[in-house]
Amino acid sequence: MDGDASDVQDPPPLRSPITHFCCFTQLRILRLTFPHCCTHLDNDLLLESMSSWPHLRYLDLKDPYQTRGAITFRGLFAALRQCPHLYELSLLIDAVNIDIDPTTESF
């Protein structure tokens, strides 16, 4: 094999299965369970997704293998602003590391 190590490229980052639903901009209800699949749900992905679904009213994302949430309060609040009609939300968040100051920030 000719070539050196600099020719080797890193594989593209894993895309979450959630991103495949972002093209459905008129979603009102979305309930996804990911058995045997890692969703990689974090603040950035939640914001990207919810920005794509401004009419969303119900969102339920479950990953039975995720034991700790990666969504912070700051990420949650930013994402919630994108969906003013959302009345039910079910997902795992990081409630241990509080990354907002409740005396200066409000939702």
Short mmCIF file of C-alpha atoms in Angstrom, two decimals, residues 13-105:
data_model
loop_
_atom_site.label_atom_id
_atom_site.label_comp_id
_atom_site.label_asym_id
_atom_site.label_seq_id
_atom_site.Cartn_x
_atom_site.Cartn_y
_atom_site.Cartn_z
CA PRO A 13 -18.79 11.90 12.80
CA LEU A 14 -21.70 9.65 13.67
CA ARG A 15 -25.04 11.19 12.84
CA SER A 16 -27.78 10.65 15.29
CA PRO A 17 -30.90 8.93 13.99
CA ILE A 18 -32.80 11.99 15.23
CA THR A 19 -31.32 14.16 12.45
CA HIS A 20 -33.15 12.08 9.86
CA PHE A 21 -36.43 13.52 11.17
CA CYS A 22 -35.40 17.19 10.89
CA CYS A 23 -36.70 17.43 7.33
CA PHE A 24 -40.26 16.91 8.62
CA THR A 25 -40.84 20.53 9.58
CA GLN A 26 -44.58 20.19 10.17
CA LEU A 27 -44.29 17.58 12.93
CA ARG A 28 -46.72 17.99 15.80
CA ILE A 29 -46.09 14.74 17.68
CA LEU A 30 -42.87 12.76 17.77
CA ARG A 31 -42.18 9.74 19.92
CA LEU A 32 -38.96 7.82 19.31
CA THR A 33 -37.40 4.95 21.22
CA PHE A 34 -33.94 3.83 20.19
CA PRO A 35 -33.34 0.25 21.32
CA HIS A 36 -29.82 -0.93 20.55
CA CYS A 37 -28.93 2.47 19.12
CA CYS A 38 -27.16 5.45 20.58
CA THR A 39 -28.90 8.76 19.93
CA HIS A 40 -25.98 11.03 20.90
CA LEU A 41 -28.52 13.59 22.11
CA ASP A 42 -26.85 16.74 23.44
CA ASN A 43 -27.62 20.47 23.60
CA ASP A 44 -26.60 21.11 19.98
CA LEU A 45 -28.65 18.26 18.55
CA LEU A 46 -31.68 19.18 20.64
CA LEU A 47 -31.50 22.80 19.46
CA GLU A 48 -31.02 21.76 15.82
CA SER A 49 -33.93 19.35 15.99
CA MET A 50 -36.37 21.59 17.79
CA SER A 51 -35.49 24.47 15.46
CA SER A 52 -36.66 22.21 12.63
CA TRP A 53 -39.97 21.45 14.37
CA PRO A 54 -41.55 24.80 15.34
CA HIS A 55 -45.07 23.29 15.45
CA LEU A 56 -44.15 20.47 17.80
CA ARG A 57 -46.59 19.83 20.65
CA TYR A 58 -45.34 16.52 22.04
CA LEU A 59 -41.78 15.16 22.07
CA ASP A 60 -40.71 11.89 23.65
CA LEU A 61 -37.15 10.67 23.03
CA LYS A 62 -36.03 7.52 24.79
CA ASP A 63 -32.68 5.76 24.68
CA PRO A 64 -32.83 2.84 27.14
CA TYR A 65 -29.05 2.58 27.16
CA GLN A 66 -28.43 6.20 28.05
CA THR A 67 -27.94 6.41 31.80
CA ARG A 68 -26.99 10.06 32.14
CA GLY A 69 -28.40 13.08 30.36
CA ALA A 70 -26.22 15.32 28.24
CA ILE A 71 -28.86 18.05 27.89
CA THR A 72 -28.20 20.90 30.31
CA PHE A 73 -30.71 23.45 31.58
CA ARG A 74 -29.16 26.09 29.31
CA GLY A 75 -29.53 23.77 26.30
CA LEU A 76 -33.06 22.82 27.29
CA PHE A 77 -34.19 26.44 27.66
CA ALA A 78 -32.65 27.41 24.31
CA ALA A 79 -34.40 24.51 22.58
CA LEU A 80 -37.76 25.18 24.26
CA ARG A 81 -37.80 28.69 22.83
CA GLN A 82 -37.97 27.12 19.36
CA CYS A 83 -41.25 25.29 20.05
CA PRO A 84 -43.78 27.66 21.64
CA HIS A 85 -46.61 25.10 21.29
CA LEU A 86 -44.81 22.28 23.07
CA TYR A 87 -46.81 21.09 26.05
CA GLU A 88 -45.25 17.70 26.77
CA LEU A 89 -41.57 16.81 26.73
CA SER A 90 -39.90 13.59 27.82
CA LEU A 91 -36.14 13.22 27.63
CA LEU A 92 -33.17 12.69 29.92
CA ILE A 93 -31.44 15.86 31.16
CA ASP A 94 -28.39 16.57 33.30
CA ALA A 95 -29.96 17.89 36.50
CA VAL A 96 -26.72 17.56 38.46
CA ASN A 97 -24.67 20.27 36.74
CA ILE A 98 -26.70 23.47 36.90
CA ASP A 99 -25.36 25.74 34.15
CA ILE A 100 -27.75 28.67 34.60
CA ASP A 101 -28.01 31.39 37.20
CA PRO A 102 -31.68 31.52 38.25
CA THR A 103 -31.28 35.04 39.66
CA THR A 104 -30.17 36.53 36.32
CA GLU A 105 -31.64 34.21 33.69
#
